[in-house]
Amino acid sequence: MQQFFSKRIDPLLLALLFALVVTGSLTNDAYAEATLEGTNPAQWRLVWKDDPATSATLCWSTAEAGEEHQVHLREAESEEPIVVQAKHNGRYSAKEPTLFYHCAQLSNLKPATKYYVVMESDGQRSPEMYFVTAPVDDVPISFIFGADSRSGHQERRKMNSMLGKMLAESHTAGRTPILAFAHGGDYIFDGRRLDHWSRWMSDHELTVSPEGQLLPLIPARGNHDVGPLFNEVFAFPAKDTNYYGTNLGPKVRLVTLNTETSVAGNQRRWLEKELATMRPERRWLLAQYHRPAFPAVKVPWTNLVYWVPLFEKYNVDLVCEGDGHNIKRTVPVRDFKADPTGVVYIGEGGLGVGQRTPKTRRWYISPDDAKTGVGHHVQLITLDQEQLACRVVLMGGEVFDEHFQSARSTAATLSDTAP
Amino acid sequence: MSEAINTETHRHRQAILWILRVTVALQCLGNWRWLTQVEETPLLHWLVNASDVGGLGWEESTALMSQQVLGWLVLLAGAIVLWRPLPAVLGIVVIQQILVSVAMWQNADGYPLQSQWLSPQLLTLFPFATRLGRIVAPLGLMLLVMRGKQSAEHRFRMQSVVTLFRGSMAVVFLTHGIEAWQHNPKFLDLLIGSSLKLFGLSLSQSVAEQILTVIGGLDIVLAILCLGLRWPSLFWWMAIWGGITAFSRVAAYGWNLGWHECFMRVPHIGVPLTVALWWHLLKYDSPAEPPAGSANNTPERAV
């Protein structure tokens, strides 16, 4: 039986808030504000896709093309770094500004292991930073969901700094470590403009923790992220359609979908196959994408018709949506009715963008067991063997909403009621 | 004989005006629903967007109220146009349509045209081209109902409007053709959804893409032909195709979610229909005097 909408405040959360206040004076400037000059590495981002227990992609930018680009990768317990060549290099496909991307595929990594990295382009080196790979053991994990950083530049920077601090705090003793940051899209205002992307990539440096830990990114494409630059920034193949599944542990699968390509075509078929395969194997099955099927402000996207029946059929546990610029958690929904066995939709985006007022008369957000609000925020999602906790953390560290739900029983992972 | 021709001419002129009046009225109805009931429009987003991304930074409540006022004004304008097509009233509709296009431009909204040789700033102007039919329908009617002092002036104005309509339909078909050619995902989903709902046919994406390539190619050819040929059948087909694509919104989304989307696109029927009827009218209007640019009085002849 699911345990929905508990109102209790987790003491660990209070500890998080305290830690955020205490560490407020700490900054991650040592790993931010890198200068884009010559071949000096800057704008680093670590991208997670299919199997982050053993692989990751590390990308950075330079102002000049350079000739040799590599990553010095060192396991925490080892003194000897190995050199990984950046094989995916090129000029961002925009006339201006002139910038170059470099991406190194880090593979054959050990699960749940700390790796130090230094990026190097033609002898110019970045500061040493580190990241931790995803576990293969069934241990509690957490990740952050957020969306809509396309405007509100100062707020975006503040939110990024907060993410860096949350990452650091989560890796202290007794806390569930934050593995990654699932960005639900609308990074920038106009995806065809490299000046917008460049600013975002520089701001993203602020998500590095004060200790130098990189926050891995699991990117979804938003409606403002149009054009080829998205795939260049996040190291997707040029024609990639940006839907994929990520293992955040042996029992957690996060499905990233793309509302900006065909929703009814190949993607729907892939989604059905993905959910059918993963549902029996995963305790937690989650999805993220940009345009909401159950919006708090805007109108439903066509995924309401083509994806929602699949979410219900395969009993997806939690769906993360962006685009609406507000805070939202729906009641559990099945067959267009509130149903305790249904799917909960959260999110709507607040990584800097101006906030909208939720339309609280909509049936899926009007009941007392739903929650809406306004404010820059992220969702901190923690998953263990029994329970999923979703907490809305506002800019500044205040927890706006807490939501708990129990793991579905194996028998309930395939719905008899859904079409 | 002359009296019969005059009667026929008058009948056609009235038919053209009524087609445009109904077109604009339905367009207004669709826009009213969009602006006041659906509310989430590019216009609203432009008004509330922060100034650092080209928005006007209005308070959400002010923006919503302003949009409501505009929506009801547009509905009133549509009703008045049916009663009497006053130029000032039609001007409101034109302004509303231009405002939405400006908003789409400022929001970087609309189809992200893929082009390596056009600058991103220029690409953001694409919505003006795709929405041109919706702007020129009320604009053309406005020009037609402005009273000229002499019939020659009126005739010149009619020819100007028809030229404007031809050009705008060429642009609309060209831009939509490019979108289809580039497999706009919205078009793909419309095609897949419509064929499933109307015919129970589950189209694969690859088949839908092939169909869109053909449709896109046809649209581009039509866009070129309609500028070069004075061929009413071409515009009859454009009107039918405009109707099919407008109705596909209802077919794919259902009546409740799709009717305003359908009505907002009625100019894609009314505008080409006007051109086709005008050329029929020319047959009767000046039998002794071939229309300008025509080698004889056969409208099917290239000019």
XYZ file of N, CA and C in Angstrom, chain A residues 93-96 150-154 189-190 192-193 195-196 199 223-224 226-228 239 243 260-267 269 291 297-302 304-306 325 353-359 362, chain B residues 37-40 44-45 48-50 52-55 60 64 106-114 116-121 123-124 185-186 188-190 192-194 196-197 202-206 209 252-253 257:
306
model
N 28.205 24.732 -34.082
C 27.662 25.139 -35.382
C 26.859 26.428 -35.271
N 27.560 27.495 -35.017
C 26.955 28.828 -35.011
C 28.024 29.790 -35.504
N 27.557 30.851 -36.159
C 28.533 31.780 -36.742
C 29.297 32.525 -35.657
N 28.605 32.864 -34.574
C 29.297 33.560 -33.498
C 28.619 33.254 -32.158
N 16.056 29.106 -18.644
C 16.259 29.872 -19.876
C 16.304 31.379 -19.683
N 15.800 31.877 -18.564
C 15.865 33.322 -18.317
C 16.022 33.531 -16.820
N 16.153 34.788 -16.411
C 16.423 35.054 -15.016
C 17.863 34.667 -14.695
N 18.771 35.360 -15.339
C 20.172 34.958 -15.312
C 20.741 34.908 -13.896
N 20.487 35.922 -13.105
C 21.041 35.944 -11.743
C 20.453 34.818 -10.896
N 17.142 30.435 -23.852
C 15.945 30.980 -24.485
C 15.844 30.606 -25.958
N 16.954 30.704 -26.657
C 16.926 30.378 -28.084
C 18.054 29.393 -28.390
N 19.174 28.129 -30.884
C 19.992 28.312 -32.089
C 21.124 29.302 -31.856
N 21.112 29.925 -30.679
C 22.095 30.988 -30.418
C 23.170 30.496 -29.452
N 25.546 32.234 -28.170
C 25.815 33.156 -27.051
C 24.953 32.783 -25.848
N 23.713 32.331 -26.115
C 22.857 31.873 -25.008
C 23.438 30.617 -24.364
N 26.652 31.237 -22.285
C 26.378 31.792 -20.956
C 25.896 30.693 -20.012
N 11.491 22.933 -25.415
C 11.021 23.572 -26.642
C 11.875 24.773 -27.054
N 12.638 25.334 -26.118
C 13.529 26.433 -26.480
C 14.914 25.933 -26.913
N 16.031 24.309 -29.362
C 15.942 23.813 -30.736
C 17.306 23.892 -31.431
N 17.449 23.125 -32.469
C 18.649 23.226 -33.292
C 19.750 22.255 -32.901
N 20.829 22.283 -33.674
C 21.896 21.288 -33.507
C 22.796 21.520 -32.295
N 22.462 13.614 -35.192
C 21.045 13.443 -35.528
C 20.273 12.752 -34.406
N 16.092 10.584 -26.735
C 15.346 9.811 -25.734
C 16.143 8.559 -25.410
N 10.096 17.330 -28.112
C 10.327 18.199 -29.267
C 10.557 17.424 -30.555
N 10.458 16.115 -30.482
C 10.460 15.323 -31.697
C 9.114 14.591 -31.734
N 8.927 13.715 -32.711
C 7.629 13.048 -32.802
C 7.332 12.278 -31.513
N 6.170 12.564 -30.961
C 5.734 11.931 -29.721
C 5.000 10.624 -30.027
N 4.310 10.612 -31.172
C 3.450 9.482 -31.514
C 4.156 8.408 -32.345
N 5.323 8.730 -32.865
C 5.973 7.813 -33.794
C 6.940 6.849 -33.128
N 8.187 6.867 -33.610
C 9.197 5.911 -33.113
C 9.387 5.978 -31.606
N 9.300 7.200 -31.063
C 9.562 7.365 -29.637
C 8.528 6.612 -28.792
N 6.881 3.960 -29.667
C 7.180 2.518 -29.771
C 8.359 2.146 -28.893
N 7.655 19.132 -21.907
C 6.295 19.692 -21.943
C 5.320 18.783 -21.205
N -0.263 25.091 -15.524
C -0.547 26.401 -16.111
C -0.917 26.269 -17.588
N -0.087 25.589 -18.341
C -0.256 25.577 -19.794
C -1.266 24.524 -20.241
N -1.307 24.273 -21.545
C -2.227 23.259 -22.064
C -1.473 21.940 -22.229
N -2.168 20.821 -22.094
C -1.461 19.537 -22.189
C -0.803 19.360 -23.555
N 0.367 18.779 -23.534
C 1.050 18.450 -24.777
C 0.488 17.126 -25.295
N 0.872 16.748 -26.516
C 0.293 15.552 -27.119
C 0.756 14.261 -26.434
N 0.038 13.554 -23.625
C -1.129 13.120 -22.845
C -1.828 11.959 -23.554
N -1.865 12.036 -24.871
C -2.543 11.001 -25.656
C -1.643 9.788 -25.870
N -0.354 10.045 -26.112
C 0.496 8.953 -26.592
C 1.372 8.309 -25.524
N 6.736 26.655 -15.429
C 7.280 27.741 -14.596
C 6.487 27.904 -13.304
N 13.814 30.848 -14.322
C 12.769 31.465 -15.130
C 11.691 32.090 -14.230
N 11.101 33.199 -14.702
C 10.026 33.846 -13.957
C 8.866 32.892 -13.734
N 8.262 32.969 -12.571
C 7.249 31.969 -12.200
C 5.831 32.416 -12.580
N 5.007 31.424 -12.901
C 3.604 31.650 -13.240
C 2.717 31.142 -12.111
N 1.475 31.603 -12.119
C 0.527 31.188 -11.082
C -0.183 29.912 -11.510
N -0.087 28.837 -10.726
C -0.769 27.594 -11.112
C -2.292 27.774 -11.153
N -2.916 27.083 -12.091
C -4.379 27.145 -12.216
C -4.963 26.041 -11.339
N -7.794 23.058 -11.716
C -7.680 21.820 -12.512
C -7.767 20.612 -11.581
N -9.922 31.473 -23.452
C -10.210 30.217 -22.765
C -8.937 29.390 -22.572
N -8.215 29.214 -23.665
C -6.969 28.444 -23.576
C -5.905 29.273 -22.849
N -5.850 30.521 -23.166
C -4.983 31.532 -22.526
C -3.498 31.410 -22.854
N -2.990 30.188 -22.981
C -1.545 30.028 -23.188
C -1.196 30.270 -24.647
N 0.792 35.951 -24.721
C 0.885 35.988 -23.258
C 2.330 35.756 -22.813
N 2.971 34.806 -23.445
C 4.340 34.482 -23.036
C 5.286 35.659 -23.309
N 4.710 38.272 -20.530
C 5.213 37.952 -19.180
C 6.700 37.595 -19.163
N 7.252 37.294 -20.318
C 8.667 36.925 -20.341
C 9.546 38.051 -19.814
N 10.656 37.646 -19.195
C 11.587 38.638 -18.662
C 12.218 39.434 -19.793
N 15.226 40.218 -20.152
C 16.546 39.738 -20.588
C 16.449 38.738 -21.726
N 15.243 38.267 -22.014
C 15.074 37.378 -23.165
C 14.066 37.958 -24.159
N 13.972 39.276 -24.187
C 13.143 39.932 -25.193
C 11.682 40.073 -24.835
N 11.303 39.669 -23.631
C 9.908 39.817 -23.201
C 9.641 41.222 -22.701
N 1.890 38.936 -14.490
C 1.073 37.902 -15.120
C -0.408 38.301 -15.157
N -2.608 38.694 -18.483
C -3.806 37.873 -18.704
C -5.026 38.753 -18.963
N 9.539 37.115 -31.122
C 10.282 37.496 -29.914
C 10.518 36.301 -28.982
N 9.567 35.347 -29.000
C 9.694 34.183 -28.114
C 10.575 33.091 -28.702
N 11.040 33.282 -29.924
C 11.720 32.198 -30.638
C 10.811 30.973 -30.653
N 9.525 31.219 -30.877
C 8.528 30.156 -30.873
C 8.235 29.760 -32.330
N 7.539 28.689 -32.511
C 7.246 28.241 -33.861
C 8.249 27.208 -34.321
N 8.092 26.760 -35.547
C 8.935 25.674 -36.042
C 10.397 26.115 -36.154
N 11.314 25.316 -35.584
C 12.729 25.671 -35.687
C 13.311 25.257 -37.034
N 13.111 26.104 -38.002
C 13.607 25.830 -39.355
C 15.099 25.502 -39.321
N 15.449 24.428 -40.011
C 16.865 24.050 -40.041
C 17.517 24.605 -41.301
N 21.547 25.998 -42.573
C 22.941 26.314 -42.266
C 23.328 27.689 -42.781
N 22.571 28.203 -43.729
C 23.004 29.438 -44.384
C 22.186 30.660 -43.994
N 21.200 30.482 -43.145
C 20.469 31.642 -42.638
C 20.851 31.869 -41.183
N 20.953 33.118 -40.779
C 21.350 33.411 -39.401
C 20.198 33.055 -38.455
N 20.524 32.704 -37.203
C 19.463 32.379 -36.246
C 18.455 33.506 -36.096
N 18.961 34.747 -36.147
C 18.054 35.894 -35.993
C 17.035 35.935 -37.130
N 16.090 33.301 -38.901
C 15.227 32.129 -38.792
C 14.065 32.378 -37.851
N 14.296 33.239 -36.860
C 13.203 33.485 -35.911
C 12.056 34.258 -36.561
N 7.949 17.646 -36.444
C 7.365 16.597 -35.600
C 5.871 16.782 -35.335
N 5.440 18.057 -35.266
C 4.005 18.293 -35.045
C 3.198 17.759 -36.225
N 4.133 15.361 -38.208
C 4.207 13.891 -38.144
C 3.137 13.349 -37.206
N 3.041 13.962 -36.023
C 2.074 13.474 -35.043
C 0.639 13.734 -35.483
N 0.431 14.852 -36.195
C -0.908 15.120 -36.738
C -1.306 14.033 -37.732
N -0.022 10.953 -38.013
C -0.171 9.653 -37.345
C -1.486 9.618 -36.563
N -1.756 10.707 -35.824
C -2.974 10.762 -35.007
C -4.234 10.785 -35.840
N -4.237 11.592 -36.909
C -5.426 11.698 -37.757
C -5.730 10.383 -38.447
N -4.984 7.447 -37.528
C -5.440 6.452 -36.555
C -6.900 6.698 -36.192
N -7.224 7.980 -35.955
C -8.585 8.274 -35.509
C -9.605 8.188 -36.643
N -2.690 2.584 -38.285
C -1.542 2.922 -37.461
C -0.315 3.138 -38.357
N -0.038 4.396 -38.655
C 1.091 4.714 -39.540
C 2.399 4.635 -38.762
N 3.396 4.033 -39.357
C 4.723 4.085 -38.735
C 5.324 5.461 -39.022
N 6.300 5.840 -38.225
C 6.904 7.161 -38.425
C 7.583 7.259 -39.781
N 8.201 6.164 -40.216
C 8.909 6.235 -41.502
C 7.923 6.449 -42.655
N 6.791 9.988 -42.510
C 7.843 10.875 -43.030
C 7.853 10.884 -44.556
N -7.146 14.965 -35.033
C -6.087 14.429 -34.174
C -6.351 14.699 -32.697
N -6.830 15.903 -32.369
C -6.957 16.279 -30.953
C -8.377 16.103 -30.417
N -10.570 19.960 -27.995
C -9.213 20.528 -27.934
C -8.793 21.174 -29.246
